[in-house]
PDB file of N, CA, C and O in Angstrom:
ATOM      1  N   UNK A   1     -85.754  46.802 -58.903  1.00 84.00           N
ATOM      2  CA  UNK A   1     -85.765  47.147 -57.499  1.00 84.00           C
ATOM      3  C   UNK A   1     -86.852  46.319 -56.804  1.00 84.00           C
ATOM      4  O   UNK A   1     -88.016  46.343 -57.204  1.00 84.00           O
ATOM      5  N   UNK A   2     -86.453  45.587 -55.758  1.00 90.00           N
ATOM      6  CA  UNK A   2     -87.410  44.886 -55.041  1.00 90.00           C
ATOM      7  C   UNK A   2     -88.005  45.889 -53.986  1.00 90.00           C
ATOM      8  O   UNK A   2     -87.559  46.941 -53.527  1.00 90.00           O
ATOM      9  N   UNK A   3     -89.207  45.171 -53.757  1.00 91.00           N
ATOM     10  CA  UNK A   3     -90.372  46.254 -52.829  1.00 91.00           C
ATOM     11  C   UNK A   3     -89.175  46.351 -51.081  1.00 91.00           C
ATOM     12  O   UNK A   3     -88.726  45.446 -50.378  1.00 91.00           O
ATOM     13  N   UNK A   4     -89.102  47.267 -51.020  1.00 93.00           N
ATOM     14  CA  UNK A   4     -88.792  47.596 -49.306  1.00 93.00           C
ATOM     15  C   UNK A   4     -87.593  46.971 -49.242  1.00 93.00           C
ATOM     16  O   UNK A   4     -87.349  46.404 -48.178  1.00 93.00           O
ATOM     17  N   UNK A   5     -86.732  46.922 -50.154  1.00 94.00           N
ATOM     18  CA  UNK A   5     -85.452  46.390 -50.307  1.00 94.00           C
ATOM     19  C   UNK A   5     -84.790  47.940 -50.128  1.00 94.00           C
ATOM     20  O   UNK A   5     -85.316  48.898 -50.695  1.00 94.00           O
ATOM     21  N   UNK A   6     -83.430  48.109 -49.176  1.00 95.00           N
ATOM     22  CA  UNK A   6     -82.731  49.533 -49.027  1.00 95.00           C
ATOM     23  C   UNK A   6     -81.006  48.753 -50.335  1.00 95.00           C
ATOM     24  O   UNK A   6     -80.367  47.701 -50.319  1.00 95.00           O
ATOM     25  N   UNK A   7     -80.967  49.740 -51.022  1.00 96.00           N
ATOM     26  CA  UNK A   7     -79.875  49.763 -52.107  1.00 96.00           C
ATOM     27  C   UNK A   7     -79.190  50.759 -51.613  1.00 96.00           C
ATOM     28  O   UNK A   7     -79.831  51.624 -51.016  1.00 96.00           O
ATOM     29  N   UNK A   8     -77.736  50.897 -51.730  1.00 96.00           N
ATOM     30  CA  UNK A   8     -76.791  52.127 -51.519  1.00 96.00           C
ATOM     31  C   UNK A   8     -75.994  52.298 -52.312  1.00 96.00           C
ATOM     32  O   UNK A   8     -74.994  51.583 -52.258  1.00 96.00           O
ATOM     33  N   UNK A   9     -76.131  53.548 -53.620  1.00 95.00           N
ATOM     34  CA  UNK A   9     -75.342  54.158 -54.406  1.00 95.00           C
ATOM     35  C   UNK A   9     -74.802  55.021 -53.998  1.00 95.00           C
ATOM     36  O   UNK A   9     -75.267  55.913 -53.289  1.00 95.00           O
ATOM     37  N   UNK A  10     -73.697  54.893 -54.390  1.00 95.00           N
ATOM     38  CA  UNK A  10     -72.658  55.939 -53.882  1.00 95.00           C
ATOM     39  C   UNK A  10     -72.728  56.111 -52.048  1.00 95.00           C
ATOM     40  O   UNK A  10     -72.247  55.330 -51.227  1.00 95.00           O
ATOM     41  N   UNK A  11     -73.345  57.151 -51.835  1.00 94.00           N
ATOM     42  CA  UNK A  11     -73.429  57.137 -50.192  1.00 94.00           C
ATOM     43  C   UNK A  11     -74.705  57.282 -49.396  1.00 94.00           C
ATOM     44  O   UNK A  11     -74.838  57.437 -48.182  1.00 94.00           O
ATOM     45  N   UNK A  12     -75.978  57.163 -50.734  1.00 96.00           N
ATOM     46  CA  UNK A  12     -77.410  57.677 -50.237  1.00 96.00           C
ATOM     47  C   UNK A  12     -77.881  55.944 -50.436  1.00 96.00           C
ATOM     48  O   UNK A  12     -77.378  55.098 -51.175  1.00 96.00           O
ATOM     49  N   UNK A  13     -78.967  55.835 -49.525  1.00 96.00           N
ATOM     50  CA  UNK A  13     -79.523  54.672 -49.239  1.00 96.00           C
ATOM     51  C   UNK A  13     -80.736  54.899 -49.723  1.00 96.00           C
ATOM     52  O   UNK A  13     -81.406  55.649 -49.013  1.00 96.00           O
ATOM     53  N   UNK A  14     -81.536  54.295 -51.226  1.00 96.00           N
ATOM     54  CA  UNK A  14     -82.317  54.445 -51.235  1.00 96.00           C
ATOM     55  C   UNK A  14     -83.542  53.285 -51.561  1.00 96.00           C
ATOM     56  O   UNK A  14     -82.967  52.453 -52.262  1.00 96.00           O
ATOM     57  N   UNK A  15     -84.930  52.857 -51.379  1.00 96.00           N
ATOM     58  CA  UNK A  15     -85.712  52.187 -51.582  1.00 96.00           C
ATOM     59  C   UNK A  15     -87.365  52.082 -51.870  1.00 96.00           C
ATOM     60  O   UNK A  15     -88.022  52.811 -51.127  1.00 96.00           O
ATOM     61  N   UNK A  16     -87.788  51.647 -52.398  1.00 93.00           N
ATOM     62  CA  UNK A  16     -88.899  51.866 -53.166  1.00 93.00           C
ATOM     63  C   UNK A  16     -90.304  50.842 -53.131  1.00 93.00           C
ATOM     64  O   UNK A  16     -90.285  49.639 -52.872  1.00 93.00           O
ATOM     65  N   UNK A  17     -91.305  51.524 -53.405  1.00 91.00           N
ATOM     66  CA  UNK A  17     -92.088  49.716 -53.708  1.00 91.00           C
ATOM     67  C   UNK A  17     -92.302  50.809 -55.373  1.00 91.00           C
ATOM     68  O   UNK A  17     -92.148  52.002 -55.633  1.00 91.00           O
ATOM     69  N   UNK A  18     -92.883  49.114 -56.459  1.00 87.00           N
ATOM     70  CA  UNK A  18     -93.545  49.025 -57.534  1.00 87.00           C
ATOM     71  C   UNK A  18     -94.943  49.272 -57.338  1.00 87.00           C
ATOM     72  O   UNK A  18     -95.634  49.206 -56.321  1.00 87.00           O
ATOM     73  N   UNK A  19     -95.183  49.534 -58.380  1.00 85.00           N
ATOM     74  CA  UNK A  19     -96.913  50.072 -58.962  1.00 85.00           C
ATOM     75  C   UNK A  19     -97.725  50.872 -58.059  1.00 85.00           C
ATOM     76  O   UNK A  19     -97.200  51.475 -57.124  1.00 85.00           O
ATOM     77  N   UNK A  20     -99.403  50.925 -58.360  1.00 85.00           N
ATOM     78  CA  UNK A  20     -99.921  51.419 -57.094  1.00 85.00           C
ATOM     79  C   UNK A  20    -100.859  50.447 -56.202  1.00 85.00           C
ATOM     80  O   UNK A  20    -100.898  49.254 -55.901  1.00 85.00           O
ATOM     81  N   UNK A  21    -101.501  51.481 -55.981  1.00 84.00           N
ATOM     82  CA  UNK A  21    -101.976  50.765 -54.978  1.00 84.00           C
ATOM     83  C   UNK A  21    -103.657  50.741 -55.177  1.00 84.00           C
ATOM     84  O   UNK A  21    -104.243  51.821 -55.101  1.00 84.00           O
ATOM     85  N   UNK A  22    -104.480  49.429 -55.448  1.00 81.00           N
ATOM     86  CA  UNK A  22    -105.971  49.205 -55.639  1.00 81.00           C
ATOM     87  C   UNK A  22    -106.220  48.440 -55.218  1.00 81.00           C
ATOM     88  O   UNK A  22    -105.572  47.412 -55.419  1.00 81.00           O
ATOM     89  N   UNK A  23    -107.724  48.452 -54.046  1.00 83.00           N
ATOM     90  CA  UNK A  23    -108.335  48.182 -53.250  1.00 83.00           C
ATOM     91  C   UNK A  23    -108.501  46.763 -53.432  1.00 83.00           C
ATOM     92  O   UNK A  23    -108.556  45.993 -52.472  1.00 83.00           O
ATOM     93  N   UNK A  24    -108.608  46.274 -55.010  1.00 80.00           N
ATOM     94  CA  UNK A  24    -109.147  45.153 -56.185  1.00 80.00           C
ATOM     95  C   UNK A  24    -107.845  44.477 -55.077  1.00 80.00           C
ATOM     96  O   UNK A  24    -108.114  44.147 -53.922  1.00 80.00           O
ATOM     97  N   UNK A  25    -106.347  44.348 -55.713  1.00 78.00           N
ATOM     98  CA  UNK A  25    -105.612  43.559 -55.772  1.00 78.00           C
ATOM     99  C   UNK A  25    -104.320  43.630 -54.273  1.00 78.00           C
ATOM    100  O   UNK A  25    -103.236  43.061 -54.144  1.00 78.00           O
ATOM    101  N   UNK A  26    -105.127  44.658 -53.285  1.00 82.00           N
ATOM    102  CA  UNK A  26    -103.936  44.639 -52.159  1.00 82.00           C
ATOM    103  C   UNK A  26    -103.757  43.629 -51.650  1.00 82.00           C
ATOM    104  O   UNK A  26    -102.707  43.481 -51.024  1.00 82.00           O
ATOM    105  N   UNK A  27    -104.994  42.243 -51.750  1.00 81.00           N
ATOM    106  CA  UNK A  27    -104.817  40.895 -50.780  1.00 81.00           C
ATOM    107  C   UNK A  27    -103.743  40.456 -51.529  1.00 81.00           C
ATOM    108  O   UNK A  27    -103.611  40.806 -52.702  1.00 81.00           O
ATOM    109  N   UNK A  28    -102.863  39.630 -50.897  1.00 70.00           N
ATOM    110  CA  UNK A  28    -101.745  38.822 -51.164  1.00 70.00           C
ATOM    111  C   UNK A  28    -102.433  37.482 -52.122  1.00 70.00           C
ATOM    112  O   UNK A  28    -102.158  37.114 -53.264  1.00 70.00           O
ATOM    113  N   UNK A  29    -103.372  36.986 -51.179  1.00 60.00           N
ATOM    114  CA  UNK A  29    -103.741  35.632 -51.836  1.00 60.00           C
ATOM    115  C   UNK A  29    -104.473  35.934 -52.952  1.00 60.00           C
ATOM    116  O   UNK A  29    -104.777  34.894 -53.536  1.00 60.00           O
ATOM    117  N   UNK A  30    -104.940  37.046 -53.566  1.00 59.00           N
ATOM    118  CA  UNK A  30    -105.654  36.879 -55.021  1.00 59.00           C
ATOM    119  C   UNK A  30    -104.497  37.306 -55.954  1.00 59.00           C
ATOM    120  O   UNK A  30    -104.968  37.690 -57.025  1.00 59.00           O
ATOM    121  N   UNK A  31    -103.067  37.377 -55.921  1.00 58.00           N
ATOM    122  CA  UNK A  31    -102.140  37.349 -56.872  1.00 58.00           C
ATOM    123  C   UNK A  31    -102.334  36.782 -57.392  1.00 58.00           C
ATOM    124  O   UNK A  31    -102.836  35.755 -56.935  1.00 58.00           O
ATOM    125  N   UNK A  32    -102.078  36.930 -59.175  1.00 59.00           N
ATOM    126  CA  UNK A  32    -102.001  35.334 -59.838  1.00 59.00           C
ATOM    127  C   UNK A  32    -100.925  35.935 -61.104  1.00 59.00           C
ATOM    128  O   UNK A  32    -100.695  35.308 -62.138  1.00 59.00           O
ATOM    129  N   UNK A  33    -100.338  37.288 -60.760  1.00 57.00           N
ATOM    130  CA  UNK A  33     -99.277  38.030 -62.283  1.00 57.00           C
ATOM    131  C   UNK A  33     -98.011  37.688 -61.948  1.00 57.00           C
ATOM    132  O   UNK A  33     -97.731  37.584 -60.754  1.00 57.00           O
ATOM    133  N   UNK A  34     -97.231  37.503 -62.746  1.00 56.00           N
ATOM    134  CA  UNK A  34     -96.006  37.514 -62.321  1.00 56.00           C
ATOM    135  C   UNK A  34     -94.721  39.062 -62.513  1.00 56.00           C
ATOM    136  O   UNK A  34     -93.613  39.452 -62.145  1.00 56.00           O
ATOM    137  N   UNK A  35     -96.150  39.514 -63.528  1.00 57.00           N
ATOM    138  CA  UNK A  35     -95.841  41.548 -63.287  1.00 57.00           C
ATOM    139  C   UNK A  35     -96.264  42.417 -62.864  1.00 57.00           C
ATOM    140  O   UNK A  35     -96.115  43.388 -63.606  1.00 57.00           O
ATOM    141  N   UNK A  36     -96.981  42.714 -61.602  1.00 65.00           N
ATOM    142  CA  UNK A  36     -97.905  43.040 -60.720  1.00 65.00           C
ATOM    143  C   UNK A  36     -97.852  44.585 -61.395  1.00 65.00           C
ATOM    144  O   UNK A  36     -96.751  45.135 -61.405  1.00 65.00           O
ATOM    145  N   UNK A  37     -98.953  45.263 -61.930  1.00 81.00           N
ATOM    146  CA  UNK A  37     -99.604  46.741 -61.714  1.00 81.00           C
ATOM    147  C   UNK A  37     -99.581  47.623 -60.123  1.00 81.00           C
ATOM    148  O   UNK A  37     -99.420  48.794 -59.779  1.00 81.00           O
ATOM    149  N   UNK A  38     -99.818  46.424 -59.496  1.00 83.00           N
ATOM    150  CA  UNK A  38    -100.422  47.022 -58.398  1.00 83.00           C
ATOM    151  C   UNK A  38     -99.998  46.485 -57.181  1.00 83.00           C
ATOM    152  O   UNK A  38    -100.344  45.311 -57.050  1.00 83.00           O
ATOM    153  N   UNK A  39     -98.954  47.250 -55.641  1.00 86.00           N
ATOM    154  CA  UNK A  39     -98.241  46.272 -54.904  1.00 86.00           C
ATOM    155  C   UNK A  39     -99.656  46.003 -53.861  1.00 86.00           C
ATOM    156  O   UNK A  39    -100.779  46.495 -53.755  1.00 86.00           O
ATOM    157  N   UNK A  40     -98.843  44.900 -53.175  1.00 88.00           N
ATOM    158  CA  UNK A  40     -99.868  44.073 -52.255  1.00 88.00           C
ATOM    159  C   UNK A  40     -99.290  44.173 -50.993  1.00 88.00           C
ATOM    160  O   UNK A  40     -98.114  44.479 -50.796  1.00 88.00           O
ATOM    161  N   UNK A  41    -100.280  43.864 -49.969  1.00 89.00           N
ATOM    162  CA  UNK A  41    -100.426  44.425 -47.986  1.00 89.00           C
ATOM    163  C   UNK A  41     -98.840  43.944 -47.949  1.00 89.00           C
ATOM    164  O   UNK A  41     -98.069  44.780 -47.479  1.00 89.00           O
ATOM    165  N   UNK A  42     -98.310  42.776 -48.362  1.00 91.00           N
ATOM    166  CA  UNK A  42     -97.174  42.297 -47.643  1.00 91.00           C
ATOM    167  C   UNK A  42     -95.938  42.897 -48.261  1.00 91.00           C
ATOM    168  O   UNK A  42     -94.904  42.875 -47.593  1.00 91.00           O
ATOM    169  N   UNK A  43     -95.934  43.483 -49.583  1.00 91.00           N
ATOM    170  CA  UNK A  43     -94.707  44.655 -49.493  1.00 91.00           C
ATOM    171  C   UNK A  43     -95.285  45.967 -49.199  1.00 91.00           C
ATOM    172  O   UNK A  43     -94.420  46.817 -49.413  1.00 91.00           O
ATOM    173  N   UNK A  44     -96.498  46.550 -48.755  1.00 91.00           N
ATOM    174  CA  UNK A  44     -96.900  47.814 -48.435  1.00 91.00           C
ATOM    175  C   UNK A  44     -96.243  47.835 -46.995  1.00 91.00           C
ATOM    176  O   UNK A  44     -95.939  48.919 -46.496  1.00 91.00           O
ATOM    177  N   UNK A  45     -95.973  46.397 -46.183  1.00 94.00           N
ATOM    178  CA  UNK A  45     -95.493  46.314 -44.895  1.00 94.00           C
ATOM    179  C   UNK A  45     -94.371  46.128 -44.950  1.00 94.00           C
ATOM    180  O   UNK A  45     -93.814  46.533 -43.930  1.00 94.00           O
ATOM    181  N   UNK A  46     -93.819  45.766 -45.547  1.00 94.00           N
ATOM    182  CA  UNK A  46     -92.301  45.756 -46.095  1.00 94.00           C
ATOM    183  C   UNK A  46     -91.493  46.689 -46.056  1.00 94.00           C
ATOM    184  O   UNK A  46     -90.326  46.476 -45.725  1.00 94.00           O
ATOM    185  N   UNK A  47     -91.932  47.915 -46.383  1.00 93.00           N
ATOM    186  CA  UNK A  47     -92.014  49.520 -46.972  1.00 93.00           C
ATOM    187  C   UNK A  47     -92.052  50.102 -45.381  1.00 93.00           C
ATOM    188  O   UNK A  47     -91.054  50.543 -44.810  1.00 93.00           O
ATOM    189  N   UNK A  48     -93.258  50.023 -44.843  1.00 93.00           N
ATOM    190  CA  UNK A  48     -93.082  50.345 -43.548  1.00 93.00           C
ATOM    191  C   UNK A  48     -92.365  49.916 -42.639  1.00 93.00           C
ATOM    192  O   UNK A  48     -91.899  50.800 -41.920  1.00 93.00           O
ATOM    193  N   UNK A  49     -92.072  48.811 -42.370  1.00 94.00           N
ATOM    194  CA  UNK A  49     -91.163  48.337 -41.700  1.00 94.00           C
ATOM    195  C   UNK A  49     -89.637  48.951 -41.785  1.00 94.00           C
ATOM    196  O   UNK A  49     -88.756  48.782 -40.942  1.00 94.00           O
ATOM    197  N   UNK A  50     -89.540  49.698 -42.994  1.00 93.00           N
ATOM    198  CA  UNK A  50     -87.941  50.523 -43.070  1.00 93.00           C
ATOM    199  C   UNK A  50     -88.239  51.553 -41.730  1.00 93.00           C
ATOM    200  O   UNK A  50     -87.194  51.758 -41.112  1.00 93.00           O
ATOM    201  N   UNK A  51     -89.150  52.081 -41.282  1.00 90.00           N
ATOM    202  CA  UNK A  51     -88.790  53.113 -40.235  1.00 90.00           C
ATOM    203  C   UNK A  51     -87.996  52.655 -39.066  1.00 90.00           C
ATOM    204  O   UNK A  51     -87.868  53.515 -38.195  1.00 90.00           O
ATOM    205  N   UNK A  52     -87.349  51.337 -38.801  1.00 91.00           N
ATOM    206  CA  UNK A  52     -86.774  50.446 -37.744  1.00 91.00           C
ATOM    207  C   UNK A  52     -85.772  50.124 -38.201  1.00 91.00           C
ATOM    208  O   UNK A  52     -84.987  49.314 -37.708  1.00 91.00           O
ATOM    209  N   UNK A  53     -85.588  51.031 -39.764  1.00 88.00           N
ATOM    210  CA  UNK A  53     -83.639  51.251 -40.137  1.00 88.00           C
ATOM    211  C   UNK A  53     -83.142  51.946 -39.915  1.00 88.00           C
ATOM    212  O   UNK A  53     -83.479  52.975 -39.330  1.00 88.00           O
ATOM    213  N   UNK A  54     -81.969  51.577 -40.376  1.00 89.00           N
ATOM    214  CA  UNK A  54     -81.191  53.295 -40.630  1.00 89.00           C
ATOM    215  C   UNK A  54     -81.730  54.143 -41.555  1.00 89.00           C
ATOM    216  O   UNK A  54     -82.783  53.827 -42.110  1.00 89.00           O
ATOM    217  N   UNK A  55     -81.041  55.419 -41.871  1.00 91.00           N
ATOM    218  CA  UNK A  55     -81.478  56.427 -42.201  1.00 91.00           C
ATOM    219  C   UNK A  55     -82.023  55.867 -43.666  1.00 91.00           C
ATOM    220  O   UNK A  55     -81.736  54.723 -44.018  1.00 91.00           O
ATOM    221  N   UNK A  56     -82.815  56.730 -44.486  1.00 93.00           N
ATOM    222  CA  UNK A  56     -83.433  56.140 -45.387  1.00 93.00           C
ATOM    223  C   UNK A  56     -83.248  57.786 -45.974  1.00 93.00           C
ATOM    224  O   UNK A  56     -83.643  58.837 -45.468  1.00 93.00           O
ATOM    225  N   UNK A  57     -82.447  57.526 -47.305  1.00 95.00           N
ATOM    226  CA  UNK A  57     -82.246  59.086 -47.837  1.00 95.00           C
ATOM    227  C   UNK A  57     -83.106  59.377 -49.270  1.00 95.00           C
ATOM    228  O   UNK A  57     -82.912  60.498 -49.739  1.00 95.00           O
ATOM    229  N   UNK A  58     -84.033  58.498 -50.020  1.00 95.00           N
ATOM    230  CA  UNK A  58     -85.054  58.362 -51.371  1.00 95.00           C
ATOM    231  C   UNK A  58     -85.739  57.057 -50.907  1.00 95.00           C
ATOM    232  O   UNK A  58     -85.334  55.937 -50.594  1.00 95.00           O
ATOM    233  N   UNK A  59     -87.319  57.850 -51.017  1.00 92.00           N
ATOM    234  CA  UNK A  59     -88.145  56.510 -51.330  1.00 92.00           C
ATOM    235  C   UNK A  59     -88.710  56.825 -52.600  1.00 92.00           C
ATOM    236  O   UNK A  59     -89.038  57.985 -52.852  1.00 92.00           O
ATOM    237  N   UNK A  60     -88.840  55.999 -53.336  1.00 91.00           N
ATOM    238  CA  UNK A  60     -89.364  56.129 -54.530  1.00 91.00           C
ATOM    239  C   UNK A  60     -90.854  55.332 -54.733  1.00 91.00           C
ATOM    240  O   UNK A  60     -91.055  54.178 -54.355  1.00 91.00           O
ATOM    241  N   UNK A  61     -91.527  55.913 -55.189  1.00 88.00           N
ATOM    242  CA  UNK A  61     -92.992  55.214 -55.581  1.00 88.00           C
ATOM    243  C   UNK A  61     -93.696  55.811 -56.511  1.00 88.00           C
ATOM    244  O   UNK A  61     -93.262  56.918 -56.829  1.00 88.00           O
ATOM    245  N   UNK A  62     -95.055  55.286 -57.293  1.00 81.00           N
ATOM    246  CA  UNK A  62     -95.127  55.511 -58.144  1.00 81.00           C
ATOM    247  C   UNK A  62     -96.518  56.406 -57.426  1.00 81.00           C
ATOM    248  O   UNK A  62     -96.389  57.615 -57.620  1.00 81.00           O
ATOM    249  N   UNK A  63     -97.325  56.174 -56.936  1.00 73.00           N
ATOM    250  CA  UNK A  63     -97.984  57.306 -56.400  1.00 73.00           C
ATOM    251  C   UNK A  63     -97.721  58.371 -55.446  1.00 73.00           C
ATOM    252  O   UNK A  63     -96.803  58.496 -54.635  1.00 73.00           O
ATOM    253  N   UNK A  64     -99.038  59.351 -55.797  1.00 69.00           N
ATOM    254  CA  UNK A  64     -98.293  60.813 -55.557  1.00 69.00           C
ATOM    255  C   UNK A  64     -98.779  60.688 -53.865  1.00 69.00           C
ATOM    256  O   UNK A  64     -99.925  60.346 -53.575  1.00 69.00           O
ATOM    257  N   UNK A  65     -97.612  61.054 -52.690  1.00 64.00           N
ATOM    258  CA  UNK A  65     -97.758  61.265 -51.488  1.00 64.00           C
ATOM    259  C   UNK A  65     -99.172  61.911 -51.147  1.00 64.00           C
ATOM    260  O   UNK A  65     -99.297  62.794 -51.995  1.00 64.00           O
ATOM    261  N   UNK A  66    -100.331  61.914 -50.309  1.00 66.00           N
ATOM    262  CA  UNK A  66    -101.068  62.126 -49.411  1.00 66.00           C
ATOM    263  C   UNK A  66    -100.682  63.226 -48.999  1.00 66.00           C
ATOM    264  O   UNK A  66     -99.591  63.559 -48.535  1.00 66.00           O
ATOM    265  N   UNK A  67    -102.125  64.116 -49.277  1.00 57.00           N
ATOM    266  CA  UNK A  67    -101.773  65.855 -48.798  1.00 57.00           C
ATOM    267  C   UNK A  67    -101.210  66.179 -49.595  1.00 57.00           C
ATOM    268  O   UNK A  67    -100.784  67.334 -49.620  1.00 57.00           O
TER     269      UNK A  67
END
């Protein structure tokens, strides 16, 4: 599954980002993995940018929601 990419099984639209999220590795330009632990600012915006879709029925991530 690519970060902030929307997939549709069956009739639910759903999309996700990979790994979490650390302070260390959110800049884009200090990437250097080609299996990232941890996603970076430009798919964290990726992710956000779905609120300017259509309906969005599963987001999936690997950390636990805020609050």
């Amino acid at each position: 599954m690519e970060d902030g990419e929307v997939y549709t099984e069956q009739e639910f639209r759903i999309a996700g980002i990979n790994g979490n999220y650390s302070p260390k590795n959110f800049d884009d330009s200090k990437r250097n993995s080609t299996k990232p632990r941890h996603f970076t600012e430009k798919a964290h915006q990726k992710c956000l940018d779905l609120k300017h879709k259509p309906r969005l029925d599963f987001f999936l991530s690997h950390e636990a929601p805020l609050g």
